[in-house]
Short mmCIF file of C-alpha atoms in Angstrom, two decimals:
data_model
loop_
_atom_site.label_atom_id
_atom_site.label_comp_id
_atom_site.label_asym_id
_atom_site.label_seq_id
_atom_site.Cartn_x
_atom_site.Cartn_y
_atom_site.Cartn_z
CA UNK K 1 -59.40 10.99 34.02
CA UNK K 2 -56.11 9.48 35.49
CA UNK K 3 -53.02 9.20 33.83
CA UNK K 4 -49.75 7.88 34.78
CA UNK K 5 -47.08 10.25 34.56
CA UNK K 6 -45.39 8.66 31.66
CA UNK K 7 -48.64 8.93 29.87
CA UNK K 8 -48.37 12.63 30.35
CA UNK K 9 -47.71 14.84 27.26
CA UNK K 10 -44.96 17.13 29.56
CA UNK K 11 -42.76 14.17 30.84
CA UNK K 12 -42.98 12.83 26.91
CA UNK K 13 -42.12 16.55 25.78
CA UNK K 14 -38.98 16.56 28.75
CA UNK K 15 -37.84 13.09 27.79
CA UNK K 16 -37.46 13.75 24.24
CA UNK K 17 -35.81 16.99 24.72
CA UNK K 18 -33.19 15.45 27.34
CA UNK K 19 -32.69 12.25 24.74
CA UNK K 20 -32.16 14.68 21.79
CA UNK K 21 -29.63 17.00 24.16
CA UNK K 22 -27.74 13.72 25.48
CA UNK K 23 -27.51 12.42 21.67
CA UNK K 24 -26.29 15.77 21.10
CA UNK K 25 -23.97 16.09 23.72
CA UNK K 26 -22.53 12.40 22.74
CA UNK K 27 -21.91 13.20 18.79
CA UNK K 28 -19.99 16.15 19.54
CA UNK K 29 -17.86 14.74 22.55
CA UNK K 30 -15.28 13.33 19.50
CA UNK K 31 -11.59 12.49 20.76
CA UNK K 32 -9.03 12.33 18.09
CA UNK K 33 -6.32 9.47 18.33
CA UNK K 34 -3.14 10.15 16.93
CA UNK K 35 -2.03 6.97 14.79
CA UNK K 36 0.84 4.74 15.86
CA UNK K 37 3.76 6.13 13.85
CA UNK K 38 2.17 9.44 12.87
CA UNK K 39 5.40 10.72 12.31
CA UNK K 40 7.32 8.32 9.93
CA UNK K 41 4.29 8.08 7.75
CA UNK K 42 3.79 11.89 7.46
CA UNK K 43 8.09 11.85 6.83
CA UNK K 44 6.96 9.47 4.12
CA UNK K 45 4.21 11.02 2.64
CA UNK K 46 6.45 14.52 1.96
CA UNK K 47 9.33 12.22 0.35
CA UNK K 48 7.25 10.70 -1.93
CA UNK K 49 5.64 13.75 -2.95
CA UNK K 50 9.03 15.21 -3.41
CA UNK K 51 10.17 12.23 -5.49
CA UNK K 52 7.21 12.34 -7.44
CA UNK K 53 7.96 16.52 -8.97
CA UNK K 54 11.34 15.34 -9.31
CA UNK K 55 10.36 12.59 -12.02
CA UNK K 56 7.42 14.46 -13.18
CA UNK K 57 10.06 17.08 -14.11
CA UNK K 58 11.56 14.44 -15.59
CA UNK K 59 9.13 12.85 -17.98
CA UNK K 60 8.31 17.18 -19.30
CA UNK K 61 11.92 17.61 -20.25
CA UNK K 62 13.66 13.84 -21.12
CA UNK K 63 13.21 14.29 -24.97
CA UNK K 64 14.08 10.96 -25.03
CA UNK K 65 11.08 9.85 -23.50
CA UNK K 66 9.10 8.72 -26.35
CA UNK K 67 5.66 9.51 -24.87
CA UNK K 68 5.75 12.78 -22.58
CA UNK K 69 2.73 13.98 -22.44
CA UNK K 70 0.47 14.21 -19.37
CA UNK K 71 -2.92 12.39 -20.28
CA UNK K 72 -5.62 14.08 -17.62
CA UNK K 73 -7.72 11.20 -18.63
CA UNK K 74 -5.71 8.35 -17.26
CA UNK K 75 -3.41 10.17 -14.71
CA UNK K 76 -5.70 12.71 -13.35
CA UNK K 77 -3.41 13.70 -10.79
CA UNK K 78 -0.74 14.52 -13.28
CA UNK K 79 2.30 12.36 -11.96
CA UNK K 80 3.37 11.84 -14.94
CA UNK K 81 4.05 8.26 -13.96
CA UNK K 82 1.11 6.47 -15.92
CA UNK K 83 2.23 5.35 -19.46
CA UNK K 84 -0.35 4.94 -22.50
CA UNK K 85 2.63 3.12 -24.95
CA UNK K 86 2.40 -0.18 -25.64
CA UNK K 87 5.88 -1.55 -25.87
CA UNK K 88 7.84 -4.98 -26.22
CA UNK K 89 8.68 -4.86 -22.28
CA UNK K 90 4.69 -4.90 -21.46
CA UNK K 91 4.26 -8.03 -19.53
CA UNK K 92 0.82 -8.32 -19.29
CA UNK K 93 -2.39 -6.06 -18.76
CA UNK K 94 -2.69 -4.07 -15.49
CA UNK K 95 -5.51 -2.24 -13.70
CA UNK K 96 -5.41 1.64 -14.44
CA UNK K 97 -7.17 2.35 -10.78
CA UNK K 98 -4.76 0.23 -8.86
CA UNK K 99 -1.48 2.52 -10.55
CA UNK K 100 -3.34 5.80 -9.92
CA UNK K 101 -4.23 4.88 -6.21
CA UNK K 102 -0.20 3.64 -5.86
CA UNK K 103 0.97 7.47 -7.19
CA UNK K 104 -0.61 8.65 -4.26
CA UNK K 105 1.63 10.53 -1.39
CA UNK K 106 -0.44 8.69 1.08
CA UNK K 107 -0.13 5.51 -0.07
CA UNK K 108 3.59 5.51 1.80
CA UNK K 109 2.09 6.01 5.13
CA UNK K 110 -0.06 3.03 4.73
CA UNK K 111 3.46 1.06 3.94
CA UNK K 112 4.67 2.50 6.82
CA UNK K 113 1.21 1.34 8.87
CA UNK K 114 1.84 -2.17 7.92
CA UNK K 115 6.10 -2.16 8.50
CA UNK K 116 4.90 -1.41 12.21
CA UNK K 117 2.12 -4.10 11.73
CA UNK K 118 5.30 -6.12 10.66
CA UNK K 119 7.45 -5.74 13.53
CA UNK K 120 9.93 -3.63 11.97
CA UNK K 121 12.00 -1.28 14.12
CA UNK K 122 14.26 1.78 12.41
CA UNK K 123 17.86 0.80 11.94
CA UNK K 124 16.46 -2.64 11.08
CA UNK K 125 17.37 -4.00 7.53
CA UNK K 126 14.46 -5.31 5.47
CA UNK K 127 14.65 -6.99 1.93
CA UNK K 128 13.02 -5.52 -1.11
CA UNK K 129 11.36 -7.14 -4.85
CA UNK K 130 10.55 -4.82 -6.65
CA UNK K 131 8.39 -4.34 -10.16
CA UNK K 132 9.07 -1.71 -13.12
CA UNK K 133 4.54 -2.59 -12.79
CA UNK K 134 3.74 -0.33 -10.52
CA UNK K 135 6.75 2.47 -9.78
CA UNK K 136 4.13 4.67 -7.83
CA UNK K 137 4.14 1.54 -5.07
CA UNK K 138 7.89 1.18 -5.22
CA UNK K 139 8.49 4.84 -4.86
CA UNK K 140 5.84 4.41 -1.86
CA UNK K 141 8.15 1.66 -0.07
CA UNK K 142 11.43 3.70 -0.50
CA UNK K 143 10.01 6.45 1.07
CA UNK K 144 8.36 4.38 3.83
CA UNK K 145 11.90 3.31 4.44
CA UNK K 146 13.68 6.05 4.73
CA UNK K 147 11.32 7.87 6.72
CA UNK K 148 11.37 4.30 9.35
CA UNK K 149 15.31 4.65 9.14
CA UNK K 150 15.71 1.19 7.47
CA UNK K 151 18.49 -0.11 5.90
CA UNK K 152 17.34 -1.52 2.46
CA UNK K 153 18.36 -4.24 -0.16
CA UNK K 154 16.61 -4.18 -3.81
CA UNK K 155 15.75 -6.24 -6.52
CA UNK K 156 14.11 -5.05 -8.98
CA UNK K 157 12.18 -6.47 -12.26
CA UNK K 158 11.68 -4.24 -15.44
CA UNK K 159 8.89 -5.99 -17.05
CA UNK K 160 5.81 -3.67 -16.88
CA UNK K 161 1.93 -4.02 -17.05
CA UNK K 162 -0.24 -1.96 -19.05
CA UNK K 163 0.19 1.72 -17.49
CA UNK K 164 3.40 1.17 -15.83
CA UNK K 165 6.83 2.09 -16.36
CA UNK K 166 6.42 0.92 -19.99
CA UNK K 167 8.88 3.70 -22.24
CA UNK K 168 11.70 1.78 -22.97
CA UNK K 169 14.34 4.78 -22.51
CA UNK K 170 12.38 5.39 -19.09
CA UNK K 171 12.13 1.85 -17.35
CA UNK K 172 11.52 1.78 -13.95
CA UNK K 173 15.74 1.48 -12.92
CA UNK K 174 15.86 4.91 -15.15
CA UNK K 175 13.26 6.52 -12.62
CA UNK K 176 15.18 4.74 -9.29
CA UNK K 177 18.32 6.42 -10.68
CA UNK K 178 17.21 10.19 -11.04
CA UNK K 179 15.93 9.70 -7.50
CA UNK K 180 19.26 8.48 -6.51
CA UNK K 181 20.74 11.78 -8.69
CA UNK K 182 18.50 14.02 -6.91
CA UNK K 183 19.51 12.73 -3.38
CA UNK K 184 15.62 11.81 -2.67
CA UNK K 185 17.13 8.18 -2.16
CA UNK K 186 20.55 6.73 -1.58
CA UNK K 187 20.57 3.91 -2.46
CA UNK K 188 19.52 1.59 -5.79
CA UNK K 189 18.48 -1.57 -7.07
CA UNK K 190 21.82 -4.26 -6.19
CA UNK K 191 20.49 -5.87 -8.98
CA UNK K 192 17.72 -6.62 -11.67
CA UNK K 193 15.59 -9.14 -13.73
CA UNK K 194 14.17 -9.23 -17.48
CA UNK K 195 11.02 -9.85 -15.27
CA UNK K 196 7.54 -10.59 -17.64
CA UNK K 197 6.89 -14.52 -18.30
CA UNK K 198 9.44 -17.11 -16.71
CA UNK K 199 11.17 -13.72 -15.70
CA UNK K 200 13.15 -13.58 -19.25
CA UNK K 201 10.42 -11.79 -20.92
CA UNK K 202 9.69 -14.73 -22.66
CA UNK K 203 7.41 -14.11 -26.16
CA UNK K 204 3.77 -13.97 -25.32
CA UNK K 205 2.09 -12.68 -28.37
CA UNK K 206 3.65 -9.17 -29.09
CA UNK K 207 4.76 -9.28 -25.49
CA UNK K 208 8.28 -10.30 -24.35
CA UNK K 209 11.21 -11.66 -26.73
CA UNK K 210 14.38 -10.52 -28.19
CA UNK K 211 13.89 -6.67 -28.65
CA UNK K 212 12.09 -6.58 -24.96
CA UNK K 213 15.08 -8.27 -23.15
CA UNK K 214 17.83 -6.01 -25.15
CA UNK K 215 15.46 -2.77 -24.19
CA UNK K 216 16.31 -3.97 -20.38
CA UNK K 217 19.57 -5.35 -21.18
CA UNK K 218 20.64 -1.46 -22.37
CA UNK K 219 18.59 -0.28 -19.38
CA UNK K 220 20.83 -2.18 -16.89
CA UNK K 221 23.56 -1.05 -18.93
CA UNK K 222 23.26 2.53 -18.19
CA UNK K 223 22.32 2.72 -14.87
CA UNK K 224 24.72 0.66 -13.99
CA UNK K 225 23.02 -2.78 -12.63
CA UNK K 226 24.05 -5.66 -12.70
CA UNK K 227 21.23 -8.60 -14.71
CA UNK K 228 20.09 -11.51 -13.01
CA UNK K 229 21.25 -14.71 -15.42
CA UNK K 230 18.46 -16.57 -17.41
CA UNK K 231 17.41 -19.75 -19.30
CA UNK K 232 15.64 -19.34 -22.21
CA UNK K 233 14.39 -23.41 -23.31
CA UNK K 234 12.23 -23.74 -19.95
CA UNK K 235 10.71 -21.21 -18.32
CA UNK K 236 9.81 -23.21 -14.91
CA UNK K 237 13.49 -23.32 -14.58
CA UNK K 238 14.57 -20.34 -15.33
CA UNK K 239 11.94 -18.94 -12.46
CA UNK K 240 13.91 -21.49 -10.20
CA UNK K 241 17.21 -20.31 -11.07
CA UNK K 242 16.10 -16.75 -10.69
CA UNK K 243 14.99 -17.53 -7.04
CA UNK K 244 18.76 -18.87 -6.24
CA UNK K 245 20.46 -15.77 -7.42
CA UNK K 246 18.15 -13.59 -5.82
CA UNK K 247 18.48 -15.44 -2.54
CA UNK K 248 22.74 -15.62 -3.10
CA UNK K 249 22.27 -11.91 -3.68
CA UNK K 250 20.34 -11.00 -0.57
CA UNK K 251 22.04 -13.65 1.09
CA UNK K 252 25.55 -11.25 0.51
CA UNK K 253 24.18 -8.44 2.79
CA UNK K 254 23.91 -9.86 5.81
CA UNK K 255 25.41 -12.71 8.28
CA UNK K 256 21.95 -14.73 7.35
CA UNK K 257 18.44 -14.38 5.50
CA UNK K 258 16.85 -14.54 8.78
CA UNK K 259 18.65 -11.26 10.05
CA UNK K 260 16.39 -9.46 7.94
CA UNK K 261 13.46 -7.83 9.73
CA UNK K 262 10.93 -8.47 6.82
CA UNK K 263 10.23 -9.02 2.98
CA UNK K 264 8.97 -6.00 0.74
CA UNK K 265 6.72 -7.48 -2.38
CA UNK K 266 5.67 -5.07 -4.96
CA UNK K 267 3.68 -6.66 -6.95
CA UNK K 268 3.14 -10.61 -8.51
CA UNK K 269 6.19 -11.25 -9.83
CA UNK K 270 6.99 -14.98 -10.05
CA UNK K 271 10.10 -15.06 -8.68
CA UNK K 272 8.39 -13.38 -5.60
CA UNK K 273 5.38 -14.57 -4.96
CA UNK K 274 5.72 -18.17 -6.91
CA UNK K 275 4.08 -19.15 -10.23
CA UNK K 276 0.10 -18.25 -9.47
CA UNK K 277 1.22 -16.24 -6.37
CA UNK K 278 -1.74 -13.80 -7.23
CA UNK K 279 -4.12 -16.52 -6.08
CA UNK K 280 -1.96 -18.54 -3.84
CA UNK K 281 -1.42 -15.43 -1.65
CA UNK K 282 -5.10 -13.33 -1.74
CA UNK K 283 -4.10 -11.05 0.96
CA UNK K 284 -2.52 -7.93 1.37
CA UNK K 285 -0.60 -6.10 3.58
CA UNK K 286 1.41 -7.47 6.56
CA UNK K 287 1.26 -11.00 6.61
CA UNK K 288 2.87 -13.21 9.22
CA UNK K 289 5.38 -16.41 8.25
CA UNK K 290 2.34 -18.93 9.77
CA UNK K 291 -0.11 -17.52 7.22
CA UNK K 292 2.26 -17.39 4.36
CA UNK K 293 3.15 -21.16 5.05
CA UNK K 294 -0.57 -22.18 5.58
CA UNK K 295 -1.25 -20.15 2.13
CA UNK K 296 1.62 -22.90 0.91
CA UNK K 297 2.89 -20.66 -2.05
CA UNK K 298 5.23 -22.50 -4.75
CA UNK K 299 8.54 -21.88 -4.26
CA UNK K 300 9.37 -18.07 -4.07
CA UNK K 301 11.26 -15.73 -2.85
CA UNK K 302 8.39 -14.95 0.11
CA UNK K 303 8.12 -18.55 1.10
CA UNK K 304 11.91 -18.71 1.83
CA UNK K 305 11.84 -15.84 3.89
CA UNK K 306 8.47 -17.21 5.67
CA UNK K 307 10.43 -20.44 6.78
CA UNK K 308 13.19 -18.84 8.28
CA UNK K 309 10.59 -17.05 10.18
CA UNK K 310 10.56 -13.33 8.50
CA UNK K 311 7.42 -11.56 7.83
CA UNK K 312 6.53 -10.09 4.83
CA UNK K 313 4.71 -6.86 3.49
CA UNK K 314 2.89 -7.65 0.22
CA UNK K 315 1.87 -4.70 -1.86
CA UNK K 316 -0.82 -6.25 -4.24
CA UNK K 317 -4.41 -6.69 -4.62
CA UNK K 318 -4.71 -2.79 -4.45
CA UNK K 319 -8.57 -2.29 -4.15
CA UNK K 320 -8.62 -4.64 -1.03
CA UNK K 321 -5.30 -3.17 0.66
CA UNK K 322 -6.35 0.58 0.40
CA UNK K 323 -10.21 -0.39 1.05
CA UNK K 324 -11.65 2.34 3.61
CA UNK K 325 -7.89 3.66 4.13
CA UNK K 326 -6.73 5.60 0.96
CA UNK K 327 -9.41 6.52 -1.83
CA UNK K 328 -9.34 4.14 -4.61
CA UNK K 329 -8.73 5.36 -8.24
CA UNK K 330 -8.64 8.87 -9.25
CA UNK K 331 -9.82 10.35 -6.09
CA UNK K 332 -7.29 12.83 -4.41
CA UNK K 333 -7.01 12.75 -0.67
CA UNK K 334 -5.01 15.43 0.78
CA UNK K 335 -1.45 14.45 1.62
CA UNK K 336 -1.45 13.85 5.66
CA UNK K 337 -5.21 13.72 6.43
CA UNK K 338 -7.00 10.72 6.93
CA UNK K 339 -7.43 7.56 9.26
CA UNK K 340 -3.73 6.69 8.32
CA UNK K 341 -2.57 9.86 10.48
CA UNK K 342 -5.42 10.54 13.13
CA UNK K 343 -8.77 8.76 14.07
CA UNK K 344 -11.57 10.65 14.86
CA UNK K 345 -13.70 8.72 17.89
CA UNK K 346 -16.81 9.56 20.30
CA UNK K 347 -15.57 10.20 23.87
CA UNK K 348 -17.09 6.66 25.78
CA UNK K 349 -17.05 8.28 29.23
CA UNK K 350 -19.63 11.14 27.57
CA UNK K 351 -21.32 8.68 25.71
CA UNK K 352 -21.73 5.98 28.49
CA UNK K 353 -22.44 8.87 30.76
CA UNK K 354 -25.27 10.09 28.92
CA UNK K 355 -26.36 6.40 28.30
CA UNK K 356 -26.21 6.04 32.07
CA UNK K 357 -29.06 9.26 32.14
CA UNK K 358 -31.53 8.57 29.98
CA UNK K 359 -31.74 4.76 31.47
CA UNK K 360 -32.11 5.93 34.59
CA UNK K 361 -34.73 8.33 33.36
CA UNK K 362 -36.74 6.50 31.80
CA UNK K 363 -36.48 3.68 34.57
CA UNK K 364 -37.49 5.75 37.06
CA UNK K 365 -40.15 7.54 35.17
CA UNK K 366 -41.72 4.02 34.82
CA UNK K 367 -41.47 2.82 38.26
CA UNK K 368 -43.23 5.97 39.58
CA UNK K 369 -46.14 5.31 37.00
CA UNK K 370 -46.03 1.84 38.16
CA UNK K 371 -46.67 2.64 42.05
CA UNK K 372 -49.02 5.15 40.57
CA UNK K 373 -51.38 2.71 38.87
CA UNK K 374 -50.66 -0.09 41.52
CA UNK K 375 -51.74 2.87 44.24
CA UNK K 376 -54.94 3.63 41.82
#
């Protein structure tokens, strides 16, 4: 009875066995791409892992610390960092995930990832708000800094979400200073705000008020920064007036705001993002002045920087910026592995090559059964 040869059970058999050794040969032909700035955000990674023992030293022997004990069960990775306490200076409720994933070494290389997204070269000088929210993120951006060679000019809020630097004799300007101490960093905060609601800790419930803003007042006090002024009667205006000091007080650092080489946000503080910044401003990351303008922001410390033309690096909306980079939550990634650092991807010269094959085999196999039955 006649067959065509790709009828017959041996070509079948062949082809299959060539397909499966080509697929083979193509899946383990991998190439791995070092990542653009592989260096700086390794540097990074091993400062911020330093400056996290340093304060996790810290919070086992400060006595005054009114809460030092490790919980496993909301910082699983022992930092330290993650507060239960509620206190006056909580400003509002935070996400538990989103402050583990910041206290991760890694998460300075992916600041570092989008500073070279941003533009930013080393020796550059780059602008800094900072929130006592998440200290795990601001340790992240120091670090990314200093490994990038940046110059750097802080401002820092003290106000802190649920989970963040919360103990009111360990604020987040207490944590900035013992990394100062320890030589980790050089340089602190040139100044500071009540931060919270209108950015005066304004009352919200138990939140906020008299005790909260004397708790930051003393905290100012001893590490030596200076306090941004503020209004208590209105709180639009005192977010306004907020935004002019912080502007006068970048504004002292260099010849002009538009020397800087980019904006630092950590966090949704209203003085930096604008009143309902969270949802003004959706994403994350590096984000260029054109989008920040077409976002149209209310006035903010990010929108004055966008019209002068500086980009900005906005460390918020956690889950989406570390999505398929950094492990969200609790997981621990090894400090230095990952996508951040090098990029595993199929060699396309193998992989076309082998492409190129199997076409051509089974192609050819069909023409010859073709003339075959045409000849029959």
């Amino acid at each position: 009875m006649f067959r065509p040869q790709i009828q017959k059970t041996r070509v079948l058999v062949f082809m299959a066995l060539v397909s499966l050794i080509l697929v083979y040969t193509s899946s383990n032909s991998t190439v791995i791409h070092t990542a653009n700035g592989f260096e700086e955000k390794l540097i990074a990674s091993e400062i911020m892992e330093s400056a996290l023992k340093v304060l996790k030293a810290e919070v086992k022997n400060n006595k005054n610390i009114i809460d030092n004990t490790i919980y496993i069960d909301i910082d699983p990775n022992t930092t330290g960092l993650i507060f239960k306490e509620d206190s006056p200076i909580r400003s509002s409720i935070g996400d538990l995930e989103a402050k583990q994933t910041v206290l991760k070494p890694n998460f300075a290389a992916l600041v570092v990832d989008n500073l070279i997204k941003a533009g930013v070269n080393r020796g550059d000088t780059v602008a800094i708000g900072m929130t006592g929210s998440m200290p795990g993120a601001n340790i992240a951006v120091l670090s990314a800094c200093k490994a990038m060679g940046l110059q750097t000019v802080t401002i820092s809020s003290v106000g802190s979400s649920t989970w963040g630097a919360t103990d009111p004799n360990f604020t987040w300007l207490d944590m900035e200073n013992i990394l100062v101490e320890n030589k980790i960093f050089s340089q602190k905060s040139i100044a500071a705000s009540m931060g919270g609601k209108g950015d005066c800790l304004r009352r919200s419930g138990k939140r906020g008020g008299k005790e909260a803003r004397e708790i930051v007042r003393l905290a100012a006090l001893r590490n030596r920064i200076p306090l941004i002024d503020y209004v208590l009667p209105i709180e639009e205006q005192n977010v306004s007036k907020s935004i002019d000091q912080r502007v006068k007080l970048y504004s002292k650092f260099v010849n002009s705001l538009d020397d800087y080489a980019a904006f630092i946000n950590v966090g949704g503080g209203v003085t930096n993002v604008g009143v309902g910044g969270k949802t003004k401003i959706p994403k994350p990351g590096f984000l260029a002045p054109e989008l920040i303008l077409e976002m149209n922001p209310r006035k903010s410390i990010i929108k004055n920087f966008a019209r002068l033309g500086v980009p900005s690096v906005h460390i918020s909306h956690i889950p989406e910026l570390v999505r398929g980079i950094i492990p969200f939550g609790s997981q621990k990634l090894m400090t230095g592995q990952g996508r951040l650092y090098k990029d595993e991807k199929y060699n396309l010269i193998v992989a076309s090559f082998s492409l190129v094959i199997l076409l051509s085999l089974v192609v050819g196999i069909g023409i010859y059964s073709h003339q075959q039955i045409k000849k029959r």
